[in-house]
Coordinates of C-alpha atoms (C1' of nucleotides) in Angstrom, one line a residue:
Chain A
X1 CA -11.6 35.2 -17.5
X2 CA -8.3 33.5 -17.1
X3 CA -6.6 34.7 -14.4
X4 CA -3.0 35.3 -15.2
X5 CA -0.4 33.8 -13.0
X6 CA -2.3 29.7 -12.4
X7 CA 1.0 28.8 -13.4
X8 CA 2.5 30.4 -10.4
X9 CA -0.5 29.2 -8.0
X10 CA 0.6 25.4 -9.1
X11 CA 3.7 25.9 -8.1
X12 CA 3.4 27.9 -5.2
X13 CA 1.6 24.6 -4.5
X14 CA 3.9 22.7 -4.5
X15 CA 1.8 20.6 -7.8
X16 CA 4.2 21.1 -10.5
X17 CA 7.4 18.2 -10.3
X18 CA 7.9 18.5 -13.9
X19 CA 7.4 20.4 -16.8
X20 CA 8.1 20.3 -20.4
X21 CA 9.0 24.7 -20.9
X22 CA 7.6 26.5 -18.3
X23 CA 7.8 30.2 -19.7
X24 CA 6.1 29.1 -22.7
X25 CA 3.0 27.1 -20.8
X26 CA 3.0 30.6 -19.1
X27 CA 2.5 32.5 -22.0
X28 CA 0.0 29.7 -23.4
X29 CA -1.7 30.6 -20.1
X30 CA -1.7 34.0 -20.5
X31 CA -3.1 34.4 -23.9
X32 CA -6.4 32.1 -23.0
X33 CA -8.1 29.9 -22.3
X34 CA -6.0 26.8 -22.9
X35 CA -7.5 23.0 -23.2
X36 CA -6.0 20.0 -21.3
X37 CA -6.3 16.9 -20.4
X38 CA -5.9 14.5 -17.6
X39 CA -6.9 10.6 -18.1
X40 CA -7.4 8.2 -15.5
X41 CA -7.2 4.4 -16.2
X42 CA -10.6 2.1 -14.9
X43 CA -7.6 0.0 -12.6
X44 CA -9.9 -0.2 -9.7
X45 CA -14.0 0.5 -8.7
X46 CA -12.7 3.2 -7.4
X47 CA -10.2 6.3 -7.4
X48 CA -8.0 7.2 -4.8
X49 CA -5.8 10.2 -2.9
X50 CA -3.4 9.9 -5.8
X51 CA -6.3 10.4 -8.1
X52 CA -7.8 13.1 -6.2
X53 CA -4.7 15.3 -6.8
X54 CA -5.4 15.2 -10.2
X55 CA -9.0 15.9 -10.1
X56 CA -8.4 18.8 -8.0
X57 CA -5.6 20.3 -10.2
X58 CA -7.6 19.8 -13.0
X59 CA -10.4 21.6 -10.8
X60 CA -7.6 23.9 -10.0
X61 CA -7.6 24.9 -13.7
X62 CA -10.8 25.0 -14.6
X63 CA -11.3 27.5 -12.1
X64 CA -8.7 29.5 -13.8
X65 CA -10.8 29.7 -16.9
X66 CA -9.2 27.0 -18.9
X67 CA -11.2 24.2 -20.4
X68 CA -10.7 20.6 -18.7
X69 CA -10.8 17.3 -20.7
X70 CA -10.9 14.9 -18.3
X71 CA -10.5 11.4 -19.8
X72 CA -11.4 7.9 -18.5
X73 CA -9.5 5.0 -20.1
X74 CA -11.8 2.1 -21.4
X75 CA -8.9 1.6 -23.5
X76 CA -5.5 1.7 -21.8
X77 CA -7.5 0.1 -18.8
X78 CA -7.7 -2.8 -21.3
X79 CA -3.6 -3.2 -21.5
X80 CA -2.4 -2.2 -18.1
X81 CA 0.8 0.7 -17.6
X82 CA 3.6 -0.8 -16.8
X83 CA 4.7 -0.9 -13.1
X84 CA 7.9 -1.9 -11.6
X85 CA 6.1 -4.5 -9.5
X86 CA 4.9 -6.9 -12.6
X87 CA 2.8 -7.6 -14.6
X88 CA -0.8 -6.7 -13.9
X89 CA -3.7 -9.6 -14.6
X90 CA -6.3 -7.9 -17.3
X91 CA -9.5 -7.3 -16.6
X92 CA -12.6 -8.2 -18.8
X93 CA -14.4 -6.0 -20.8
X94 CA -17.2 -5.7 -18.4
X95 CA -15.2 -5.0 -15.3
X96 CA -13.8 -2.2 -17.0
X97 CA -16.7 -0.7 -18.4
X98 CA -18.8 -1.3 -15.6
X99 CA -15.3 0.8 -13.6
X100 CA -15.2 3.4 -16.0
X101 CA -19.2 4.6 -15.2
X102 CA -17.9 4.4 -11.7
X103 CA -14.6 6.7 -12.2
X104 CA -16.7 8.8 -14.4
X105 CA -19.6 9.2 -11.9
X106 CA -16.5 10.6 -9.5
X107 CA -15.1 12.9 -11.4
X108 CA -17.2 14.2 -12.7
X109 CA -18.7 16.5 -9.3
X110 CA -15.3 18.3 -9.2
X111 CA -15.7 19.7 -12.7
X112 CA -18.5 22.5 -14.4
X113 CA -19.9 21.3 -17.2
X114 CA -21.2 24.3 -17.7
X115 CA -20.4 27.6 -19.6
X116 CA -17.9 28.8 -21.8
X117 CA -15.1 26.5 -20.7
X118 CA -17.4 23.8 -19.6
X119 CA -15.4 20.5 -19.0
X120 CA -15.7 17.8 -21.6
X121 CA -15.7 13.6 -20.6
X122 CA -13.9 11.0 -22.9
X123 CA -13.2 7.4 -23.6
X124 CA -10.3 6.6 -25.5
X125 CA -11.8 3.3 -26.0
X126 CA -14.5 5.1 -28.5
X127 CA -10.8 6.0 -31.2
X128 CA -9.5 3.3 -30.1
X129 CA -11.9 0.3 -30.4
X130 CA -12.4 0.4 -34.0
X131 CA -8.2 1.6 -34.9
X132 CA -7.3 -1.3 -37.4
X133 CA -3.6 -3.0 -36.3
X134 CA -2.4 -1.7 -39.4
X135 CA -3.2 2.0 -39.1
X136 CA -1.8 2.1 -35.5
X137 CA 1.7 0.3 -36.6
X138 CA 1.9 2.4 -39.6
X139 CA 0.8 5.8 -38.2
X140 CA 1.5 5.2 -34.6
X141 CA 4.4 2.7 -34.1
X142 CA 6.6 3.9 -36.8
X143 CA 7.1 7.6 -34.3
X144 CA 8.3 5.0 -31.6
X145 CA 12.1 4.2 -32.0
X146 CA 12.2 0.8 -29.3
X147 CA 15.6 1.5 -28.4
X148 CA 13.7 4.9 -26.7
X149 CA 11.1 3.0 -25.0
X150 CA 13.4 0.4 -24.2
X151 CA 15.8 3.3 -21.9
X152 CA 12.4 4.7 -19.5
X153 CA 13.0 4.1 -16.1
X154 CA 9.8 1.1 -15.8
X155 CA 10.5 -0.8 -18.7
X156 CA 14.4 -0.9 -17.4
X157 CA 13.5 -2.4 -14.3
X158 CA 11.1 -4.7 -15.8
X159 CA 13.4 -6.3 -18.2
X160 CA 14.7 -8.7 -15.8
X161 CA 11.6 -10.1 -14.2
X162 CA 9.6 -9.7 -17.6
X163 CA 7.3 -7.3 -19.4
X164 CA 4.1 -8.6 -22.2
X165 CA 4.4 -6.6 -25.3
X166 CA 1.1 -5.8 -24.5
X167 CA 2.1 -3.5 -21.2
X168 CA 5.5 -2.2 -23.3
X169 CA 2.9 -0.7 -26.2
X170 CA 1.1 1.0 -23.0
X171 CA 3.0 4.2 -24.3
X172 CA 1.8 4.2 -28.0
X173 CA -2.2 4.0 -26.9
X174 CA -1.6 7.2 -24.4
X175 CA 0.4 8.9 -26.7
X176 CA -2.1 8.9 -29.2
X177 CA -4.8 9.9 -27.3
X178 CA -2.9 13.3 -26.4
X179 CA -2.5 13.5 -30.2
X180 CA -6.2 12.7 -30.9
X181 CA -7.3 15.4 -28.3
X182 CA -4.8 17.9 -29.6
X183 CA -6.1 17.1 -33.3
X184 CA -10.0 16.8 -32.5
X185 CA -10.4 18.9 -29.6
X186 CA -7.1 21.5 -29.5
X187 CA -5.5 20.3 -26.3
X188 CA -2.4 21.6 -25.4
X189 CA -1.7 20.8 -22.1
X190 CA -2.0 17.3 -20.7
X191 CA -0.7 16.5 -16.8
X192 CA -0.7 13.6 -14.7
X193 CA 0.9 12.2 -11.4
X194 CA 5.0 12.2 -12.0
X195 CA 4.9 8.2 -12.5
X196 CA 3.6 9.1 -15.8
X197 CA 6.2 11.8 -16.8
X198 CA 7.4 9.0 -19.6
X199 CA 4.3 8.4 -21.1
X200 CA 3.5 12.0 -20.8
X201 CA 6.6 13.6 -22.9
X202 CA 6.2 10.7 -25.5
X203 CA 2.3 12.5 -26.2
X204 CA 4.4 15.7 -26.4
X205 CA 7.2 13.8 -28.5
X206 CA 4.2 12.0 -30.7
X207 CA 2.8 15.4 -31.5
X208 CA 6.0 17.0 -32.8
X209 CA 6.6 14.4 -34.8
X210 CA 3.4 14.0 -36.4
X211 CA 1.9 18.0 -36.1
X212 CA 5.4 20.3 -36.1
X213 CA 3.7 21.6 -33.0
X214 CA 5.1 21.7 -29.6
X215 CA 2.5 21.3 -26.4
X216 CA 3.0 20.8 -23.0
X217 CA 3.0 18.6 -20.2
X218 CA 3.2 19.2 -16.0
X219 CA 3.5 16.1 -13.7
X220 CA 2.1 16.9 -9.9
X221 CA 4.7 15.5 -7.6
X222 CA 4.0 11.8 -5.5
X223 CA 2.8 12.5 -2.3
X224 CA 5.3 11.3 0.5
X225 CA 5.2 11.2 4.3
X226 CA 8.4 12.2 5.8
X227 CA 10.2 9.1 5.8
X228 CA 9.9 8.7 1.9
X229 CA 7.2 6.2 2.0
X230 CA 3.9 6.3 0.3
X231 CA 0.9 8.5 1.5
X232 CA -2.7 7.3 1.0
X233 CA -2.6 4.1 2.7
X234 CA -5.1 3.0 5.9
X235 CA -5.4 -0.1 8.1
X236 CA -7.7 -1.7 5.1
X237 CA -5.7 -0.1 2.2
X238 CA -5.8 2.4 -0.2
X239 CA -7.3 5.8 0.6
X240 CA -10.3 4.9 -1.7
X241 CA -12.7 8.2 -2.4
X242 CA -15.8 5.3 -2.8
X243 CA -17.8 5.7 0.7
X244 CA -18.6 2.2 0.4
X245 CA -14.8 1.1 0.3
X246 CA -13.6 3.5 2.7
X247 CA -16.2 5.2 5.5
X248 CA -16.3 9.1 5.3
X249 CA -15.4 8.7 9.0
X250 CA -12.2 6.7 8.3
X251 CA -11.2 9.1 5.5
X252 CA -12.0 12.5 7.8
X253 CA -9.6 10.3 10.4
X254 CA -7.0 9.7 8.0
X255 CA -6.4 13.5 7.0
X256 CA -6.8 14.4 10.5
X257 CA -3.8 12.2 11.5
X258 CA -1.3 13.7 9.2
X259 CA 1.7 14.5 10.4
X260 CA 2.6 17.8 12.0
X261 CA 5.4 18.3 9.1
X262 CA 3.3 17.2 6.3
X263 CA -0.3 19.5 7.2
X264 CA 1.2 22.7 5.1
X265 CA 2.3 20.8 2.0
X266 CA -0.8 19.0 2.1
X267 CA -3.5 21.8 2.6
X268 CA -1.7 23.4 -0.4
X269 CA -2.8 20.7 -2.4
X270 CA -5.7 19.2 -1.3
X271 CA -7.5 22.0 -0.5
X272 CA -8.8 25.5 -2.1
X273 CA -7.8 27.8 0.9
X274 CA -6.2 30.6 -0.1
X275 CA -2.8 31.3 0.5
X276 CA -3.4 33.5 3.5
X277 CA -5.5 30.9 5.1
X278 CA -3.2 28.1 4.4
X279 CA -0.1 30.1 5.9
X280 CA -1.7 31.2 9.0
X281 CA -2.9 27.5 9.8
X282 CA 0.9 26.8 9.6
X283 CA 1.9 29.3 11.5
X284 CA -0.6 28.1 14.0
X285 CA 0.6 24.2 13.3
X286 CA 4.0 26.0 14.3
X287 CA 3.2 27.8 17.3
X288 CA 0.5 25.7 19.0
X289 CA 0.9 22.3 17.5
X290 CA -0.9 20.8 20.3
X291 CA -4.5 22.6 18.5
X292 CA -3.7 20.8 15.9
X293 CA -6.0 23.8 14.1
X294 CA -4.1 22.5 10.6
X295 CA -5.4 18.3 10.7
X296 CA -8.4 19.7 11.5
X297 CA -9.3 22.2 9.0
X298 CA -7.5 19.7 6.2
X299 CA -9.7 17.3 7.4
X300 CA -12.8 19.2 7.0
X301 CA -11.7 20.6 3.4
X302 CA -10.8 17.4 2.3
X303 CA -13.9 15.5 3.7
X304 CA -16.2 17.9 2.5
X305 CA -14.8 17.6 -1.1
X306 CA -15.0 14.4 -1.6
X307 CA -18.0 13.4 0.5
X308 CA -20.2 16.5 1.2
X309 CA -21.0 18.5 4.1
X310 CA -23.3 16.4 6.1
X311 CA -20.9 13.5 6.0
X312 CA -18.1 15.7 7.2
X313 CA -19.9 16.8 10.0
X314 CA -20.9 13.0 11.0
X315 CA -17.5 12.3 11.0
X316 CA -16.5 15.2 13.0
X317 CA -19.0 14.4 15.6
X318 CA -18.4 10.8 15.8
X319 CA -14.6 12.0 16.4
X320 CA -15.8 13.8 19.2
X321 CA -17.9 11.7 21.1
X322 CA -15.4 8.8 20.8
X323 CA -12.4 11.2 21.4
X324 CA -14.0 14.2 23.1
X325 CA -12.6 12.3 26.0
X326 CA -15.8 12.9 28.0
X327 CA -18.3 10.2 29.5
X328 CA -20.2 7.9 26.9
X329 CA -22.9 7.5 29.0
X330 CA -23.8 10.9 29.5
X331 CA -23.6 10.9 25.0
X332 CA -27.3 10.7 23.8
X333 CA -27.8 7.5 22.1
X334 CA -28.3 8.9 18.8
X335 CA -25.0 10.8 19.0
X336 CA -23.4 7.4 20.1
X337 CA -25.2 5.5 17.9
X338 CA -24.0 7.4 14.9
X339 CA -20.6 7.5 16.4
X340 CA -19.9 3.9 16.0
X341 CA -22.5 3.1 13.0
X342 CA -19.9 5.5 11.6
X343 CA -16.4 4.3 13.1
X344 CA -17.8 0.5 11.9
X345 CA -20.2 -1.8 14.1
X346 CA -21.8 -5.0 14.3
X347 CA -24.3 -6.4 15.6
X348 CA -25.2 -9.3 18.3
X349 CA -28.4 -10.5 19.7
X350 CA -28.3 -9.9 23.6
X351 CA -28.7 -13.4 24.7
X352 CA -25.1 -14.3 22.6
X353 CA -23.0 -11.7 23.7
X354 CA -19.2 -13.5 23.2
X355 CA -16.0 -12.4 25.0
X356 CA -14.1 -9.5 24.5
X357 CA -11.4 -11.6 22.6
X358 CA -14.6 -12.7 20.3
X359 CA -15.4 -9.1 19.9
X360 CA -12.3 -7.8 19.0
X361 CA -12.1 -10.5 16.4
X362 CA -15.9 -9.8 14.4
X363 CA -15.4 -6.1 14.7
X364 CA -12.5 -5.9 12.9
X365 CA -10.2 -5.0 15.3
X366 CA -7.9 -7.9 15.9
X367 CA -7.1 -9.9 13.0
X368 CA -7.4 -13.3 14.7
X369 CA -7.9 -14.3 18.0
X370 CA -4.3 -15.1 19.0
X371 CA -4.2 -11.2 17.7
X372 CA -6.7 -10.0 20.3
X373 CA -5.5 -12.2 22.9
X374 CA -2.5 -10.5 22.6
X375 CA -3.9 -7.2 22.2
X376 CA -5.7 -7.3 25.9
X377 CA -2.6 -9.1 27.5
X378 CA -0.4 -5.6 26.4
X379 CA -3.1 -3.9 27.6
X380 CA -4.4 -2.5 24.4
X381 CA -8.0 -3.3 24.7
X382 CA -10.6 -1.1 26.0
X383 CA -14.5 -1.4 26.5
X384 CA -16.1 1.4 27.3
X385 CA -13.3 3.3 27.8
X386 CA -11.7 1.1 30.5
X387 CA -8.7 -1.4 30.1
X388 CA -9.6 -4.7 29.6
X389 CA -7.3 -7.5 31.6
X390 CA -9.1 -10.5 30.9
X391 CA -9.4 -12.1 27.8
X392 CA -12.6 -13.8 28.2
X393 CA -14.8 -11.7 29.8
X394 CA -18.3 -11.4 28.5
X395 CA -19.9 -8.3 29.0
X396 CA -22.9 -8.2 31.0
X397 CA -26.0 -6.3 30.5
X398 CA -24.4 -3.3 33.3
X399 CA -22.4 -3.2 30.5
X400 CA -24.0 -1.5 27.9
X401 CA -23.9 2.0 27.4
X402 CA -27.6 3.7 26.7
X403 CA -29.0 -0.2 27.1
X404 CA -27.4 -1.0 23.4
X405 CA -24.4 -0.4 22.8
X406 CA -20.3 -1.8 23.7
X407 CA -17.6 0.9 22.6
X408 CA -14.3 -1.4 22.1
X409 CA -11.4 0.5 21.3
X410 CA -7.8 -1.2 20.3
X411 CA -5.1 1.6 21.5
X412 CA -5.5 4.6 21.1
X413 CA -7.5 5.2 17.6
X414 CA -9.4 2.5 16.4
X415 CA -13.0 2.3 18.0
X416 CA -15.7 -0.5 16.7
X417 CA -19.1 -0.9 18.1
X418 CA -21.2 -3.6 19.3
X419 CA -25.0 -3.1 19.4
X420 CA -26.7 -5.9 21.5
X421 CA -30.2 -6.1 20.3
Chain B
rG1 C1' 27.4 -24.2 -22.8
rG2 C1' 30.8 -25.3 -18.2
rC3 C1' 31.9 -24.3 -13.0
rA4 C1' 30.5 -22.3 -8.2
rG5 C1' 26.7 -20.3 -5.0
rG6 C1' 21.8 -19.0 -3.7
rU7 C1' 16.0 -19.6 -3.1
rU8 C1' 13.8 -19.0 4.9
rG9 C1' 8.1 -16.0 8.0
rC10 C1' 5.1 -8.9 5.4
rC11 C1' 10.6 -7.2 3.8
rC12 C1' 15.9 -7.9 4.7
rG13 C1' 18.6 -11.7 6.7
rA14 C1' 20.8 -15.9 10.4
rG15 C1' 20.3 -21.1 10.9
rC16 C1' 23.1 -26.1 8.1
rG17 C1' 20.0 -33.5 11.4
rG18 C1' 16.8 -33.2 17.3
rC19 C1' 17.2 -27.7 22.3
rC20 C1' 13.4 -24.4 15.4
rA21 C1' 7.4 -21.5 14.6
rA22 C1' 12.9 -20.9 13.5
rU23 C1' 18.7 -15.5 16.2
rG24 C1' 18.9 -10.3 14.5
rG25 C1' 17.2 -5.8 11.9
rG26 C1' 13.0 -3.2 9.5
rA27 C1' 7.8 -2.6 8.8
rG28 C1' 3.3 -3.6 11.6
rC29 C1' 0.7 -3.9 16.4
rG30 C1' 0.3 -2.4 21.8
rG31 C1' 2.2 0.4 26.1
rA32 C1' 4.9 4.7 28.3
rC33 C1' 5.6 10.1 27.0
rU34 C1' 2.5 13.6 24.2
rG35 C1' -1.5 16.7 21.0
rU36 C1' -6.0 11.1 17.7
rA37 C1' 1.7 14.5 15.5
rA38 C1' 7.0 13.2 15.2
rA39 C1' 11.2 11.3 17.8
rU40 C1' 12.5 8.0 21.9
rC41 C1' 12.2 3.8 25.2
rC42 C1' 9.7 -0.9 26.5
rG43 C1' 6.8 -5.0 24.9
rU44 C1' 4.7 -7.9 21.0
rC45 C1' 5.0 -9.9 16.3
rG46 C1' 2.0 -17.8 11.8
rG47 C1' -3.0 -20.0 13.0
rC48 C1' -6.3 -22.8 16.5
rU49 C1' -11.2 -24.4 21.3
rU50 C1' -4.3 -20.8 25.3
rA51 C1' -2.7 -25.9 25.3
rU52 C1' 4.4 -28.9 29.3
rG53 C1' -1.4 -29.6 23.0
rC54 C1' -2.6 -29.5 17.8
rC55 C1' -2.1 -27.5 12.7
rU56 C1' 0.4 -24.8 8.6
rU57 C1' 5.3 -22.6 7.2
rC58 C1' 11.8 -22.5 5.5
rG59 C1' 11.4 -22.3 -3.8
rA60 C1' 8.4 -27.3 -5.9
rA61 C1' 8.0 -32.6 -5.9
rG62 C1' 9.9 -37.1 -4.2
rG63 C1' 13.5 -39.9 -0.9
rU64 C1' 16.9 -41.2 3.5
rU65 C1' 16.1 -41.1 8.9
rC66 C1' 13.0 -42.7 15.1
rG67 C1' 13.4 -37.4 13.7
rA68 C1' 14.9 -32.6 8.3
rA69 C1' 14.6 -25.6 7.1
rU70 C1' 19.1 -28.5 7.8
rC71 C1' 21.2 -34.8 4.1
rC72 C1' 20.1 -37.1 -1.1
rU73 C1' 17.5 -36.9 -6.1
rU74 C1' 14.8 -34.4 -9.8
rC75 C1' 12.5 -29.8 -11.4
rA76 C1' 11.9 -24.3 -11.5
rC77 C1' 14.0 -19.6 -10.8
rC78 C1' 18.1 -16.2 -9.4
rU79 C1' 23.4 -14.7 -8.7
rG80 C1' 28.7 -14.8 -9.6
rC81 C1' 33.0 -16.8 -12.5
rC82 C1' 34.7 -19.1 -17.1
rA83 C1' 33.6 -19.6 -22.4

RNA sequence: GGCAGGUUGCCCGAGCGGCCAAUGGGAGCGGACUGUAAAUCCGUCGGCUUAUGCCUUCGAAGGUUCGAAUCCUUCACCUGCCA
């Protein structure tokens, strides 16, 4: 059953930046269950938080009794969307497809494929493989005046430094894949993250030129920390959903960290608390900022999303033995041990234990050694929990916490362990 | 096409023959203060066996010089002005 007012959920949300007509997506809403479409482009082995807002609106949606397309581009991964930092280098046929199984394999746990509006994969390579060049100019191109695509916001900031024909045409294949879902499958709706608000209207734009009928298109706002820059970036990048490219650990610690400011808008969209949950954890976030009640439980949502419950729960743990503040040694081992396997550890054998500076260096903590050098002489370098002054000390076997294990921290958040064996 | 100017470290931007790994600001990193928040203040900010030492860096390649980011030549790209 849809429910009637998802329309006002996304918004109250804060997910909808633009919209083709909103009163009539509301009425489309109202009347049924309506079919749409989000596509996500094999740029990477992995998604990311921009992705994940996506997944979760589409999620969102689904939920709300509609029926989700969710496409993956072994196509338009092919060409490359235009961004305003240059061209992008293509990748072979086999990176993407091997990319695509990947991106499919994580989307596809946020989405039912079950019932009456069960969700429905796609590859736009599979309509677009076998398109002869002269079908797609004829029936594509001709709908795409240039002096149009020529005006949007990327290719105008491109002109100077260069753009390929092949990454101008970017709009044509996407275009045509809202017109082959809306002709094939019935879709109506198709959103993305606001970056693709131009290639999103010129579906819309596509279809009323070619069908007489007018569909729609939202675009979820880009998320922003309070100074305007980018969200979804850690110490070793992007904030990759892949456990293998980003720890469960780092990613629990990176939602925990948010700040104070940012923990309501963000727990509106990347989690499914209700509204009353949502408002008291930032009243709380208001009140007693010092709990921090809001991090935590966006943390937990988030983690548990994306990674499951037992790897939240790792995380949290870790968290709390390396920030619960109390005594390491008193931590059992397999608590500790966790900890760090978790936080990211190596390992050295016992008789070739090298400095601290050393340390710093293989864990991952300093980037070089002039880096960790400098690190201890500002005072920012811990073992066990105590400041480290000299550069070349070599920790002994007194040293090691439950007979195994060095906890070397770099300020005040990033732990790494050693296990001496 | 002609004339003038520019290209410096992650970014912006000084330097205009030795005192330059290169002023300053921003980002980053660390410390203090806090709450694993923000703001603020302080420090730090190419790499190496930490050294009055070496290596790599000032668009690219050559050259002049005891010595160049700084001068000359060629090339590439950018920006103004004139056609």
């Amino acid at each position: 059953m849809p429910t009637d007012n998802i329309l006002d959920e996304l918004e109250w949300r804060g997910l909808i930046a633009h919209s083709t007509d909103l009163d009539a997506l509301r009425e489309a809403f109202g009347q049924g269950a309506v079919r749409f479409y989000v596509g996500f482009d094999p740029t990477a082995p992995s998604l990311h938080m921009g992705h994940l807002v996506q997944i979760l609106t589409a999620r969102r949606l689904q939920q709300a009794g509609h029926t989700p397309y969710a496409l993956v581009g072994g196509a338009t991964g092919m060409i490359g969307d235009p961004k305003e930092a240059g061209e992008r280098s293509l990748n072979s046929l086999d990176t993407v497809k091997e990319w695509v199984q990947r991106v499919r394999g994580q989307i596809e746990p946020f989405l039912d494929f079950e019932g009456a509006n069960a969700a429905t994969m796609v590859n736009n390579y599979d309509w677009t493989a076998s398109l002869s060049t002269i079908d797609f100019l004829r029936d594509i191109g001709k709908h795409f005046p240039v002096n149009r695509m020529l005006a949007r916001d990327v290719v105008r900031s491109r002109l100077e430094a260069g753009i390929s024909y092949t990454e101008f045409s970017y709009v044509l294949l996407q275009s045509m894949d809202y017109l082959n879902l809306f002709r094939d499958h019935g879709v109506t709706l198709q959103f993305g993250g606001s970056d693709q608000w131009g290639n999103l209207t010129a579906g819309v734009d596509l279809i009323r030129r070619t069908e007489g009928a007018r569909v729609h298109a939202i675009a979820t706002p880009l998320m922003t920390k309070s100074d305007g820059t980018k969200y979804g970036k850690t110490e070793g990048g992007a904030l990759w959903l892949d456990p293998s490219m980003l720890s469960p650990y780092a990613f629990h610690q990176f939602w925990l960290n948010v700040e104070d400011e940012k923990v309501e808008e963000l727990l509106k969209v990347f989690t499914f608390l209700s509204r009353e949950e949502i408002e008291e954890l930032a009243q709380q976030t208001r009140e007693k900022p010092f709990l921090r009640a809001g991090q935590k439980a966006l943390a937990d949502h988030v983690t548990t999303l994306v990674h499951g419950e037992a790897e939240t729960e790792a995380a949290k743990s870790a968290a709390q033995a390396l920030f619960g503040g109390g005594d390491l040694a008193g931590l059992p081992e397999s608590t500790l041990g966790g900890a760090l396997r978790e936080a990211g550890s190596v390992r050295v054998s016992a008789g070739e234990v090298p400095s601290v500076v050393d340390l710093l260096v293989s864990t991952g903590l300093a980037s070089s050694k002039g880096d960790a050098r400098r690190t201890v002489g500002e005072g920012g370098a811990y073992l066990n929990n105590e400041r480290v002054t000299d550069p070349d000390l070599v920790p002994g076997p007194d040293d090691l916490v439950g007979g195994v294990w060095l906890v070397l921290r770099r300020g005040k958040k990033k732990v790494a362990g050693v296990e001496v064996a």
